[in-house]
Short mmCIF file of N, CA and C in Angstrom, two decimals:
data_model
loop_
_atom_site.label_atom_id
_atom_site.label_comp_id
_atom_site.label_asym_id
_atom_site.label_seq_id
_atom_site.Cartn_x
_atom_site.Cartn_y
_atom_site.Cartn_z
N UNK Z 1 -120.56 170.92 -49.23
CA UNK Z 1 -121.37 171.55 -48.00
C UNK Z 1 -121.36 170.66 -46.79
N UNK Z 2 -121.51 169.37 -47.08
CA UNK Z 2 -121.06 168.32 -45.88
C UNK Z 2 -119.84 168.58 -45.10
N UNK Z 3 -118.92 168.73 -46.02
CA UNK Z 3 -117.52 168.88 -45.23
C UNK Z 3 -117.49 170.18 -44.46
N UNK Z 4 -118.08 171.18 -44.96
CA UNK Z 4 -117.99 172.36 -44.24
C UNK Z 4 -118.70 172.26 -42.88
N UNK Z 5 -119.82 171.54 -42.92
CA UNK Z 5 -120.63 171.35 -41.74
C UNK Z 5 -119.93 170.64 -40.63
N UNK Z 6 -119.30 169.61 -41.26
CA UNK Z 6 -118.31 168.51 -40.38
C UNK Z 6 -117.21 169.47 -39.87
N UNK Z 7 -116.60 170.26 -40.33
CA UNK Z 7 -115.40 171.07 -39.97
C UNK Z 7 -115.96 171.95 -39.07
N UNK Z 8 -117.13 172.68 -39.09
CA UNK Z 8 -117.59 173.49 -38.21
C UNK Z 8 -117.87 172.63 -36.80
N UNK Z 9 -118.51 171.48 -36.99
CA UNK Z 9 -119.03 170.86 -35.75
C UNK Z 9 -117.72 170.27 -35.12
N UNK Z 10 -116.73 169.95 -35.74
CA UNK Z 10 -115.50 169.58 -35.06
C UNK Z 10 -114.88 170.58 -34.39
N UNK Z 11 -114.86 171.94 -35.07
CA UNK Z 11 -114.06 172.99 -34.43
C UNK Z 11 -115.05 173.34 -32.98
N UNK Z 12 -116.35 173.40 -33.18
CA UNK Z 12 -117.10 173.76 -31.87
C UNK Z 12 -116.93 172.81 -30.90
N UNK Z 13 -116.91 171.40 -31.18
CA UNK Z 13 -116.80 170.47 -30.13
C UNK Z 13 -115.36 170.44 -29.61
N UNK Z 14 -114.37 171.01 -30.24
CA UNK Z 14 -113.10 171.01 -29.49
C UNK Z 14 -112.96 172.15 -28.52
N UNK Z 15 -113.98 173.07 -28.68
CA UNK Z 15 -113.94 174.19 -27.56
C UNK Z 15 -114.42 173.67 -26.25
N UNK Z 16 -115.34 172.50 -26.40
CA UNK Z 16 -115.77 172.08 -25.06
C UNK Z 16 -114.76 171.57 -24.42
N UNK Z 17 -113.53 170.99 -24.82
CA UNK Z 17 -112.31 170.63 -24.25
C UNK Z 17 -111.31 171.61 -23.86
N UNK Z 18 -111.50 172.79 -24.31
CA UNK Z 18 -110.44 173.88 -24.07
C UNK Z 18 -110.54 174.08 -22.71
N UNK Z 19 -109.26 174.63 -22.22
CA UNK Z 19 -109.05 174.99 -20.75
C UNK Z 19 -110.08 176.28 -20.36
N UNK Z 20 -110.74 176.18 -19.44
CA UNK Z 20 -111.64 177.36 -19.15
C UNK Z 20 -110.94 178.60 -18.80
N UNK Z 21 -111.46 179.74 -19.13
CA UNK Z 21 -110.78 181.04 -18.94
C UNK Z 21 -111.75 181.64 -17.88
N UNK Z 22 -111.03 182.15 -16.84
CA UNK Z 22 -111.86 182.81 -15.63
C UNK Z 22 -112.32 184.24 -16.07
N UNK Z 23 -113.52 184.73 -15.80
CA UNK Z 23 -113.99 185.67 -16.03
C UNK Z 23 -114.14 186.76 -15.07
N UNK Z 24 -113.08 186.80 -14.12
CA UNK Z 24 -112.95 187.90 -13.06
C UNK Z 24 -112.60 189.27 -13.84
N UNK Z 25 -113.27 190.15 -13.31
CA UNK Z 25 -113.05 191.54 -13.84
C UNK Z 25 -111.43 191.95 -13.55
N UNK Z 26 -110.86 192.58 -14.46
CA UNK Z 26 -109.35 192.94 -14.31
C UNK Z 26 -108.95 193.54 -12.91
N UNK Z 27 -109.65 194.38 -12.47
CA UNK Z 27 -109.51 195.04 -11.40
C UNK Z 27 -110.20 194.59 -10.03
N UNK Z 28 -110.96 193.64 -10.29
CA UNK Z 28 -111.84 192.86 -9.20
C UNK Z 28 -112.56 194.06 -8.73
N UNK Z 29 -113.25 194.86 -9.48
CA UNK Z 29 -114.07 196.06 -9.09
C UNK Z 29 -115.60 195.48 -8.72
N UNK Z 30 -115.95 196.30 -7.89
CA UNK Z 30 -117.33 196.27 -7.30
C UNK Z 30 -118.24 196.68 -8.40
N UNK Z 31 -117.75 197.44 -9.27
CA UNK Z 31 -118.74 198.00 -10.46
C UNK Z 31 -118.92 196.98 -11.44
N UNK Z 32 -118.09 195.83 -11.28
CA UNK Z 32 -118.22 194.75 -12.18
C UNK Z 32 -118.52 193.43 -11.60
N UNK Z 33 -119.47 193.63 -10.47
CA UNK Z 33 -119.98 192.38 -9.86
C UNK Z 33 -119.15 191.70 -8.85
N UNK Z 34 -117.96 192.24 -8.33
CA UNK Z 34 -117.27 191.79 -7.27
C UNK Z 34 -117.73 192.37 -5.82
N UNK Z 35 -117.85 191.59 -4.91
CA UNK Z 35 -118.25 192.14 -3.57
C UNK Z 35 -117.05 191.94 -2.68
N UNK Z 36 -116.52 192.94 -2.23
CA UNK Z 36 -115.44 192.75 -1.25
C UNK Z 36 -116.06 192.37 0.21
N UNK Z 37 -115.57 191.33 0.64
CA UNK Z 37 -116.16 190.95 1.95
C UNK Z 37 -115.15 191.19 3.03
N UNK Z 38 -113.92 191.13 2.85
CA UNK Z 38 -112.87 191.52 4.07
C UNK Z 38 -111.47 191.64 3.52
N UNK Z 39 -110.80 192.51 4.00
CA UNK Z 39 -109.30 192.61 3.72
C UNK Z 39 -108.49 192.35 5.03
N UNK Z 40 -107.48 191.55 5.08
CA UNK Z 40 -106.84 191.37 6.12
C UNK Z 40 -105.32 191.53 5.78
N UNK Z 41 -104.74 192.53 6.75
CA UNK Z 41 -103.35 193.02 6.58
C UNK Z 41 -102.57 191.82 7.24
N UNK Z 42 -101.75 191.24 6.48
CA UNK Z 42 -100.85 190.02 7.10
C UNK Z 42 -99.59 190.52 7.75
N UNK Z 43 -99.37 190.22 8.85
CA UNK Z 43 -98.33 190.46 9.74
C UNK Z 43 -97.95 189.17 10.66
N UNK Z 44 -96.61 189.22 10.97
CA UNK Z 44 -96.46 187.89 11.79
C UNK Z 44 -97.34 187.53 12.98
N UNK Z 45 -97.96 188.61 13.50
CA UNK Z 45 -98.94 188.41 14.71
C UNK Z 45 -100.30 188.42 14.29
N UNK Z 46 -100.64 188.63 12.85
CA UNK Z 46 -102.05 188.37 12.66
C UNK Z 46 -102.66 186.97 12.78
N UNK Z 47 -103.71 187.02 13.46
CA UNK Z 47 -104.70 185.67 13.62
C UNK Z 47 -105.31 185.32 12.15
N UNK Z 48 -104.94 184.10 11.89
CA UNK Z 48 -105.33 183.57 10.48
C UNK Z 48 -106.19 182.15 10.74
N UNK Z 49 -106.84 181.90 9.89
CA UNK Z 49 -107.56 180.50 9.72
C UNK Z 49 -106.55 179.47 9.21
N UNK Z 50 -106.70 178.19 9.41
CA UNK Z 50 -105.90 177.17 8.85
C UNK Z 50 -105.85 177.34 7.42
N UNK Z 51 -107.04 177.60 6.59
CA UNK Z 51 -106.95 177.87 5.27
C UNK Z 51 -106.13 179.00 4.88
N UNK Z 52 -106.27 180.12 5.65
CA UNK Z 52 -105.57 181.43 5.29
C UNK Z 52 -104.03 180.98 5.24
N UNK Z 53 -103.57 180.22 6.34
CA UNK Z 53 -102.29 179.94 6.51
C UNK Z 53 -101.91 179.12 5.34
N UNK Z 54 -102.38 178.14 4.99
CA UNK Z 54 -102.24 177.41 3.72
C UNK Z 54 -102.24 178.14 2.48
N UNK Z 55 -102.93 179.07 2.34
CA UNK Z 55 -103.07 179.95 1.15
C UNK Z 55 -101.66 180.81 0.95
N UNK Z 56 -101.38 181.50 2.32
CA UNK Z 56 -100.08 182.21 2.44
C UNK Z 56 -98.81 181.40 2.01
N UNK Z 57 -98.89 180.16 2.57
CA UNK Z 57 -97.53 179.34 2.26
C UNK Z 57 -97.71 179.07 1.10
N UNK Z 58 -98.70 178.55 0.41
CA UNK Z 58 -98.73 178.21 -1.04
C UNK Z 58 -98.26 179.37 -1.80
N UNK Z 59 -98.77 180.59 -1.49
CA UNK Z 59 -98.31 181.83 -2.22
C UNK Z 59 -96.71 182.17 -2.18
N UNK Z 60 -96.39 181.96 -1.01
CA UNK Z 60 -94.96 182.37 -0.70
C UNK Z 60 -93.86 181.20 -1.66
N UNK Z 61 -94.47 180.10 -1.55
CA UNK Z 61 -93.61 178.94 -2.17
C UNK Z 61 -93.77 179.17 -3.89
N UNK Z 62 -94.90 179.76 -4.27
CA UNK Z 62 -94.92 180.06 -5.61
C UNK Z 62 -94.02 181.20 -6.16
N UNK Z 63 -93.94 182.35 -5.21
CA UNK Z 63 -93.16 183.46 -5.61
C UNK Z 63 -91.54 183.55 -5.00
N UNK Z 64 -91.34 182.61 -4.25
CA UNK Z 64 -90.09 182.53 -3.55
C UNK Z 64 -88.73 182.26 -4.44
N UNK Z 65 -87.68 183.21 -4.51
CA UNK Z 65 -86.63 182.74 -5.16
C UNK Z 65 -86.04 181.47 -4.83
N UNK Z 66 -85.89 181.11 -3.73
CA UNK Z 66 -85.56 179.94 -3.27
C UNK Z 66 -86.31 179.44 -2.19
N UNK Z 67 -86.69 178.14 -2.32
CA UNK Z 67 -87.51 177.53 -1.19
C UNK Z 67 -87.02 176.99 -0.16
N UNK Z 68 -87.07 177.08 1.02
CA UNK Z 68 -86.57 176.49 2.44
C UNK Z 68 -87.06 175.04 2.24
N UNK Z 69 -86.44 174.15 2.81
CA UNK Z 69 -86.82 172.65 2.79
C UNK Z 69 -88.15 172.61 3.56
N UNK Z 70 -88.60 173.48 4.45
CA UNK Z 70 -89.78 173.49 5.05
C UNK Z 70 -90.22 174.90 5.15
N UNK Z 71 -91.31 175.26 4.60
CA UNK Z 71 -91.97 176.50 4.32
C UNK Z 71 -92.99 176.63 5.45
N UNK Z 72 -92.57 177.35 6.70
CA UNK Z 72 -93.53 177.60 7.79
C UNK Z 72 -94.19 178.67 7.47
N UNK Z 73 -95.35 179.06 8.31
CA UNK Z 73 -96.08 180.29 8.22
C UNK Z 73 -95.20 181.42 8.49
N UNK Z 74 -94.18 181.53 9.65
CA UNK Z 74 -93.41 182.90 9.76
C UNK Z 74 -92.61 182.96 8.58
N UNK Z 75 -91.94 181.95 8.09
CA UNK Z 75 -91.16 182.09 6.79
C UNK Z 75 -91.72 182.56 5.66
N UNK Z 76 -92.97 182.01 5.51
CA UNK Z 76 -93.83 182.29 4.26
C UNK Z 76 -94.13 183.77 4.45
N UNK Z 77 -94.53 184.30 5.50
CA UNK Z 77 -95.11 185.74 5.72
C UNK Z 77 -93.74 186.53 5.45
N UNK Z 78 -92.49 186.23 6.14
CA UNK Z 78 -91.30 186.91 6.05
C UNK Z 78 -91.02 187.03 4.39
N UNK Z 79 -91.10 185.84 3.80
CA UNK Z 79 -90.66 185.87 2.34
C UNK Z 79 -91.39 186.97 1.44
N UNK Z 80 -92.78 186.85 1.68
CA UNK Z 80 -93.78 187.62 1.08
C UNK Z 80 -93.51 189.09 1.43
N UNK Z 81 -93.33 189.45 2.57
CA UNK Z 81 -93.13 190.85 3.23
C UNK Z 81 -91.67 191.45 2.56
N UNK Z 82 -90.94 190.41 2.51
CA UNK Z 82 -89.42 190.92 2.06
C UNK Z 82 -89.37 191.18 0.60
N UNK Z 83 -90.30 190.41 -0.39
CA UNK Z 83 -90.46 190.58 -1.56
C UNK Z 83 -91.40 191.77 -2.00
N UNK Z 84 -92.06 192.44 -0.93
CA UNK Z 84 -92.95 193.67 -1.31
C UNK Z 84 -92.31 194.86 -0.99
N UNK Z 85 -92.30 195.75 -1.91
CA UNK Z 85 -91.63 197.12 -1.77
C UNK Z 85 -91.86 197.75 -0.39
N UNK Z 86 -93.12 197.94 -0.03
CA UNK Z 86 -93.37 198.27 1.24
C UNK Z 86 -93.55 197.45 2.48
N UNK Z 87 -93.39 196.16 2.15
CA UNK Z 87 -93.63 194.99 3.11
C UNK Z 87 -95.10 194.65 3.23
N UNK Z 88 -95.98 195.02 2.20
CA UNK Z 88 -97.37 194.87 2.34
C UNK Z 88 -97.73 193.53 1.88
N UNK Z 89 -98.51 192.87 2.62
CA UNK Z 89 -99.12 191.73 2.27
C UNK Z 89 -100.57 191.61 2.73
N UNK Z 90 -101.38 191.19 2.03
CA UNK Z 90 -102.92 191.04 2.15
C UNK Z 90 -103.58 189.80 1.72
N UNK Z 91 -104.61 189.49 2.45
CA UNK Z 91 -105.50 188.59 1.95
C UNK Z 91 -106.84 189.32 1.71
N UNK Z 92 -107.33 189.34 0.74
CA UNK Z 92 -108.61 190.04 0.43
C UNK Z 92 -109.60 188.73 0.15
N UNK Z 93 -110.78 188.66 0.75
CA UNK Z 93 -111.74 187.94 0.51
C UNK Z 93 -112.85 188.58 -0.23
N UNK Z 94 -113.40 188.02 -1.38
CA UNK Z 94 -114.36 188.81 -2.18
C UNK Z 94 -115.25 187.47 -2.58
N UNK Z 95 -116.43 188.16 -3.16
CA UNK Z 95 -117.62 187.14 -3.71
C UNK Z 95 -117.53 187.47 -5.27
N UNK Z 96 -117.70 186.63 -6.05
CA UNK Z 96 -117.90 186.98 -7.41
C UNK Z 96 -118.97 185.84 -8.14
N UNK Z 97 -120.00 186.23 -8.66
CA UNK Z 97 -121.06 185.21 -9.11
C UNK Z 97 -121.32 184.20 -8.10
N UNK Z 98 -121.72 184.69 -6.83
CA UNK Z 98 -121.99 183.87 -5.72
C UNK Z 98 -121.06 182.75 -5.32
N UNK Z 99 -119.90 182.94 -5.56
CA UNK Z 99 -118.62 182.11 -5.02
C UNK Z 99 -117.86 183.04 -4.35
N UNK Z 100 -117.26 182.35 -3.28
CA UNK Z 100 -116.25 183.18 -2.22
C UNK Z 100 -114.90 182.73 -2.75
N UNK Z 101 -114.10 183.74 -2.97
CA UNK Z 101 -112.57 183.69 -3.32
C UNK Z 101 -111.76 184.23 -2.45
N UNK Z 102 -110.55 184.17 -2.27
CA UNK Z 102 -109.52 184.89 -1.66
C UNK Z 102 -108.30 185.02 -2.48
N UNK Z 103 -107.75 186.12 -2.16
CA UNK Z 103 -106.48 186.45 -2.89
C UNK Z 103 -105.31 186.97 -2.14
N UNK Z 104 -104.23 186.28 -2.18
CA UNK Z 104 -102.93 186.81 -1.21
C UNK Z 104 -102.22 187.53 -2.12
N UNK Z 105 -102.09 188.74 -1.68
CA UNK Z 105 -101.25 189.72 -2.62
C UNK Z 105 -100.21 190.30 -1.88
N UNK Z 106 -98.96 190.67 -2.59
CA UNK Z 106 -98.00 191.44 -2.19
C UNK Z 106 -97.52 192.26 -3.43
N UNK Z 107 -96.71 193.35 -3.15
CA UNK Z 107 -96.52 194.38 -4.06
C UNK Z 107 -94.83 194.36 -4.36
N UNK Z 108 -94.35 193.47 -5.24
CA UNK Z 108 -92.95 193.63 -5.36
C UNK Z 108 -92.45 194.97 -6.33
N UNK Z 109 -93.50 195.48 -6.91
CA UNK Z 109 -93.42 196.81 -7.70
C UNK Z 109 -94.55 197.67 -7.39
N UNK Z 110 -94.89 198.32 -8.44
CA UNK Z 110 -96.00 199.21 -8.18
C UNK Z 110 -97.43 198.51 -8.11
N UNK Z 111 -97.31 197.21 -8.98
CA UNK Z 111 -98.55 196.54 -9.03
C UNK Z 111 -98.76 195.30 -8.18
N UNK Z 112 -99.86 194.75 -7.95
CA UNK Z 112 -100.17 193.52 -7.14
C UNK Z 112 -99.73 192.47 -7.79
N UNK Z 113 -99.05 191.25 -7.01
CA UNK Z 113 -98.80 190.04 -7.55
C UNK Z 113 -99.54 189.09 -6.42
N UNK Z 114 -99.92 187.95 -6.80
CA UNK Z 114 -100.47 187.09 -5.89
C UNK Z 114 -101.49 186.01 -6.66
N UNK Z 115 -101.85 184.89 -5.87
CA UNK Z 115 -102.69 184.02 -6.06
C UNK Z 115 -104.14 184.11 -5.73
N UNK Z 116 -105.05 183.74 -6.67
CA UNK Z 116 -106.46 183.77 -6.27
C UNK Z 116 -106.89 182.26 -5.87
N UNK Z 117 -107.52 182.00 -4.65
CA UNK Z 117 -107.72 180.71 -4.36
C UNK Z 117 -109.40 180.66 -4.23
N UNK Z 118 -109.87 179.37 -4.57
CA UNK Z 118 -111.31 179.05 -4.13
C UNK Z 118 -110.96 177.81 -3.28
N UNK Z 119 -111.03 178.02 -2.00
CA UNK Z 119 -110.51 176.97 -1.01
C UNK Z 119 -109.14 176.94 -0.89
N UNK Z 120 -108.58 175.69 -1.27
CA UNK Z 120 -107.11 175.47 -1.43
C UNK Z 120 -106.63 175.50 -3.01
N UNK Z 121 -107.36 175.54 -3.72
CA UNK Z 121 -107.29 175.52 -5.26
C UNK Z 121 -106.91 176.82 -5.82
N UNK Z 122 -105.88 177.00 -6.49
CA UNK Z 122 -105.44 178.19 -7.24
C UNK Z 122 -106.32 178.17 -8.49
N UNK Z 123 -107.13 179.37 -8.63
CA UNK Z 123 -107.86 179.56 -9.82
C UNK Z 123 -107.49 180.62 -10.74
N UNK Z 124 -106.61 181.51 -10.16
CA UNK Z 124 -106.06 182.48 -11.02
C UNK Z 124 -104.85 183.18 -10.53
N UNK Z 125 -103.97 183.84 -11.33
CA UNK Z 125 -102.68 184.51 -10.69
C UNK Z 125 -102.77 185.80 -11.02
N UNK Z 126 -102.52 186.76 -9.95
CA UNK Z 126 -102.36 188.14 -10.53
C UNK Z 126 -100.96 188.42 -10.90
N UNK Z 127 -100.49 188.82 -11.85
CA UNK Z 127 -99.27 189.15 -12.41
C UNK Z 127 -99.21 190.66 -12.79
N UNK Z 128 -98.45 191.48 -12.12
CA UNK Z 128 -98.23 192.94 -12.62
C UNK Z 128 -99.58 193.49 -12.83
N UNK Z 129 -100.50 193.10 -11.88
CA UNK Z 129 -101.91 193.61 -12.10
C UNK Z 129 -102.91 192.94 -12.88
N UNK Z 130 -102.60 192.07 -13.86
CA UNK Z 130 -103.47 191.36 -14.81
C UNK Z 130 -103.76 190.06 -14.07
N UNK Z 131 -105.06 189.54 -14.43
CA UNK Z 131 -105.26 188.20 -13.99
C UNK Z 131 -105.08 187.24 -15.03
N UNK Z 132 -104.45 186.12 -14.68
CA UNK Z 132 -104.26 184.87 -15.61
C UNK Z 132 -104.66 183.73 -15.02
N UNK Z 133 -105.46 182.91 -15.80
CA UNK Z 133 -106.31 181.83 -15.33
C UNK Z 133 -105.81 180.44 -15.87
N UNK Z 134 -104.68 180.51 -16.46
CA UNK Z 134 -104.11 179.30 -16.96
C UNK Z 134 -102.84 178.94 -16.30
N UNK Z 135 -102.42 177.57 -16.56
CA UNK Z 135 -101.15 177.21 -16.28
C UNK Z 135 -100.88 176.52 -14.64
N UNK Z 136 -102.03 176.30 -14.17
CA UNK Z 136 -102.02 175.84 -12.70
C UNK Z 136 -102.07 174.36 -12.67
#
């Protein structure tokens, strides 16, 4: 009996060190606690904050087939637009559990791909519509 209790205690204590799993709703739906704050259509002429510029460049580097020596904002936008079926690139700012996040999305196929940011930190990746919270 003591060994069973020790085994269970060890098992539960390991979960404390496990990588956290985000709990964003699959579709970032308002029905599941997400509040849309703003959606920005990204074009070469769009006025962006320095944080948004950094997020776009980071996303473009992540998805670029070949990364130029220097990834500037115009190159990043061009890369994401080129890799999107209709040239669509968005920054969506949303709130979930009283925390503000943003996602830079593009559509290389029918579903969205992109990175979810909390500030400059990547907290999740949208891949073919799914949200993945590991491997960053």
